[in-house]
Amino acid sequence: MNVESFLKHRLVCVAVIHKPEDAVPLTEALLAGGLNCIEVTFRTAGAAESIARIRKALPDAAVGAGTLLTPDNVKAAADAGAQFGVSPGLRESVVKAAQAHNLPIFPGVITPTEVMEALDLGCKHLKFFPSETFGGVNALKALGGPFSHTGVKFIPTGGITAATLPNYLAVPHVAAVGGSWMAEHKLVADKEWAKITALTAEAMKVIAQTQAK
């Protein structure tokens, strides 16, 4: 898969999975709702195992590793079978480690300087994080002025909800949106798979309506 195929649904479920045994049922719930892309954050001890389980059981799912803070995180993610990586910030050693493992990486940026540095490192798909805290849609629109011609695309994440999803999707240089509302910790902990499927389906309906306009 290439980057465009990971992001074709224009939504990435950002999930914190504490128990690896929840990884496959969660991803199955997302798939049932029409979404094939999940980012498993490296905030728990079971992140790598969760990725490996999903990759083995559900080959149709696109599985990424999030919260990659160090080159060691990148190696663990690649070894587990992650198909893309996401970092909350821009760190050259992390980007280069991902490139060495042939792992597409979406580093986090906020400022124009960080965007320029990311472009220098060969990154065209950038996480905009934490989006709502740093201006959200208006900030992304402003960044479009000096950078749209470069081909850069943003994946805003952080504080986005089902209600604000359409506003982000309307920004031309937003490739996809990262969100956790359809798989919040309590929903996963309580194994509310049907609820997760319903929330995902609602989001996919919004995306379809946006694309139809």
XYZ file of C-alpha atoms in Angstrom:
213
model
C 0.000 0.000 0.000
C 1.106 3.567 -0.653
C 0.325 6.619 1.460
C -2.693 7.596 -0.617
C -4.267 4.178 -0.086
C -3.826 4.483 3.703
C -5.656 7.810 3.666
C -8.269 7.146 0.991
C -11.133 7.137 3.494
C -9.917 10.510 4.797
C -10.152 9.329 8.393
C -7.629 7.669 10.692
C -8.819 6.148 13.951
C -6.254 7.027 16.610
C -6.467 4.281 19.228
C -4.806 3.669 22.570
C -4.964 -0.092 23.083
C -4.060 -1.305 26.564
C -4.865 -4.977 25.979
C -3.553 -6.577 22.771
C -6.513 -8.958 22.778
C -8.742 -5.931 22.070
C -6.806 -4.958 18.939
C -8.469 -7.275 16.431
C -12.072 -6.832 17.689
C -11.580 -3.051 17.647
C -10.287 -3.098 14.088
C -13.090 -5.429 13.042
C -15.561 -2.913 14.501
C -13.970 -0.116 12.483
C -14.032 -2.203 9.311
C -17.710 -2.982 9.889
C -18.319 0.760 10.008
C -16.518 1.281 6.714
C -13.085 2.434 7.917
C -9.924 0.441 7.229
C -7.287 2.726 8.774
C -6.146 2.604 12.398
C -3.208 4.235 14.151
C -2.139 2.286 17.236
C -0.312 4.666 19.534
C 2.924 3.647 21.236
C 1.649 4.825 24.608
C 1.138 1.346 26.010
C 3.331 -1.691 26.497
C 1.111 -3.735 24.203
C 1.220 -1.444 21.173
C 3.636 -3.503 19.090
C 1.816 -6.748 19.836
C -1.499 -5.086 18.972
C -0.158 -4.046 15.575
C 1.213 -7.525 14.911
C -2.110 -9.140 15.794
C -4.066 -6.834 13.487
C -1.653 -7.359 10.611
C -1.898 -11.127 10.959
C -5.664 -11.359 11.358
C -6.920 -8.531 9.150
C -4.837 -8.057 5.995
C -7.369 -5.594 4.565
C -6.747 -3.113 7.375
C -4.155 -0.354 7.077
C -2.296 -0.273 10.388
C -0.030 2.511 11.525
C 2.006 3.171 14.643
C 1.538 6.475 16.436
C 3.401 8.415 19.113
C 6.768 7.444 17.647
C 9.191 9.490 19.732
C 12.503 7.723 19.152
C 14.318 5.636 16.534
C 13.789 2.621 18.821
C 10.029 3.224 18.649
C 10.294 3.278 14.865
C 12.194 -0.023 14.792
C 9.648 -1.678 17.103
C 6.807 -0.431 14.923
C 8.436 -1.634 11.710
C 9.269 -5.010 13.249
C 5.616 -5.390 14.312
C 4.465 -4.830 10.739
C 3.239 -1.231 10.887
C 2.502 0.157 7.436
C 2.991 3.800 8.357
C 4.244 5.797 11.317
C 3.053 8.970 13.016
C 4.944 11.237 15.383
C 3.504 14.084 17.478
C 6.463 16.289 16.562
C 9.235 16.758 14.053
C 12.485 15.019 14.976
C 15.097 14.345 12.326
C 16.346 11.122 13.921
C 12.812 9.681 13.931
C 12.155 10.646 10.311
C 15.471 9.203 9.142
C 14.925 5.993 11.100
C 11.528 5.590 9.429
C 13.057 6.217 6.016
C 15.741 3.630 6.743
C 12.987 1.092 7.482
C 10.974 2.139 4.404
C 8.191 3.166 6.753
C 6.093 6.130 5.539
C 6.191 8.702 8.329
C 3.842 11.570 9.152
C 5.743 13.888 11.527
C 3.865 16.423 13.598
C 4.127 20.118 12.785
C 2.496 23.351 13.867
C 4.632 26.235 12.604
C 5.710 27.269 9.092
C 9.319 26.628 10.109
C 8.488 23.035 11.030
C 6.680 22.551 7.727
C 9.783 23.775 5.879
C 12.027 21.468 7.892
C 9.723 18.513 7.196
C 9.788 19.262 3.478
C 13.588 19.377 3.627
C 13.488 15.851 5.082
C 11.306 14.668 2.217
C 8.009 14.507 4.117
C 4.898 15.641 2.253
C 2.194 14.241 4.547
C 2.343 16.000 7.902
C 0.396 15.577 11.105
C -0.951 18.930 12.344
C -0.993 18.485 16.115
C -2.534 19.422 18.485
C -4.899 20.907 15.979
C -7.691 22.477 18.008
C -5.242 23.960 20.504
C -3.239 25.692 17.782
C -5.882 27.273 15.610
C -7.578 24.314 13.937
C -9.205 24.956 10.590
C -8.203 28.614 10.409
C -4.546 27.791 11.023
C -4.603 25.094 8.349
C -6.171 27.478 5.851
C -3.448 30.015 6.590
C -0.695 27.442 6.057
C -2.174 26.668 2.665
C -1.097 30.035 1.313
C 2.670 29.535 1.370
C 2.731 25.750 1.136
C -0.075 24.371 -1.055
C 2.060 24.608 -4.193
C 4.640 22.280 -2.612
C 2.178 19.386 -2.585
C 2.187 19.175 1.202
C -0.872 17.581 2.796
C -1.948 17.753 6.420
C -3.519 15.221 8.763
C -4.945 17.314 11.597
C -5.306 15.508 14.907
C -6.098 16.585 18.430
C -9.460 17.673 19.790
C -11.377 16.971 16.582
C -14.897 15.612 16.991
C -17.640 14.254 14.782
C -19.173 17.752 14.795
C -16.035 19.508 13.559
C -15.009 16.795 11.085
C -16.761 18.411 8.064
C -14.952 21.724 8.634
C -11.572 20.023 8.429
C -12.487 17.910 5.413
C -13.408 21.103 3.535
C -9.810 22.356 3.659
C -8.268 21.420 0.270
C -4.824 20.491 1.622
C -6.187 18.209 4.372
C -5.540 14.638 3.244
C -7.303 12.996 6.174
C -8.348 13.643 9.749
C -7.097 11.807 12.812
C -9.696 11.191 15.490
C -10.261 9.078 18.567
C -13.919 9.794 19.302
C -15.104 6.575 17.627
C -12.762 4.466 19.776
C -12.390 6.266 23.070
C -10.717 4.381 25.910
C -13.953 3.572 27.750
C -15.589 2.185 24.601
C -12.641 -0.127 24.023
C -12.306 -1.094 27.690
C -16.021 -1.954 27.836
C -15.776 -3.804 24.501
C -18.522 -1.666 22.988
C -17.775 -2.922 19.502
C -21.279 -2.240 18.139
C -21.116 1.359 19.396
C -17.705 1.822 17.800
C -19.074 0.492 14.517
C -22.027 2.891 14.725
C -19.844 5.925 15.449
C -17.517 4.956 12.629
C -20.391 4.519 10.200
C -21.700 7.971 11.142
C -18.300 9.514 10.428
C -18.013 7.713 7.099
C -21.467 9.015 6.151
C -20.311 12.571 6.868
C -17.229 12.005 4.714
C -19.345 10.643 1.855
C -21.639 13.671 2.031
C -18.641 16.012 1.999
C -17.151 14.335 -1.035
C -20.475 14.457 -2.871
C -20.618 18.265 -2.675
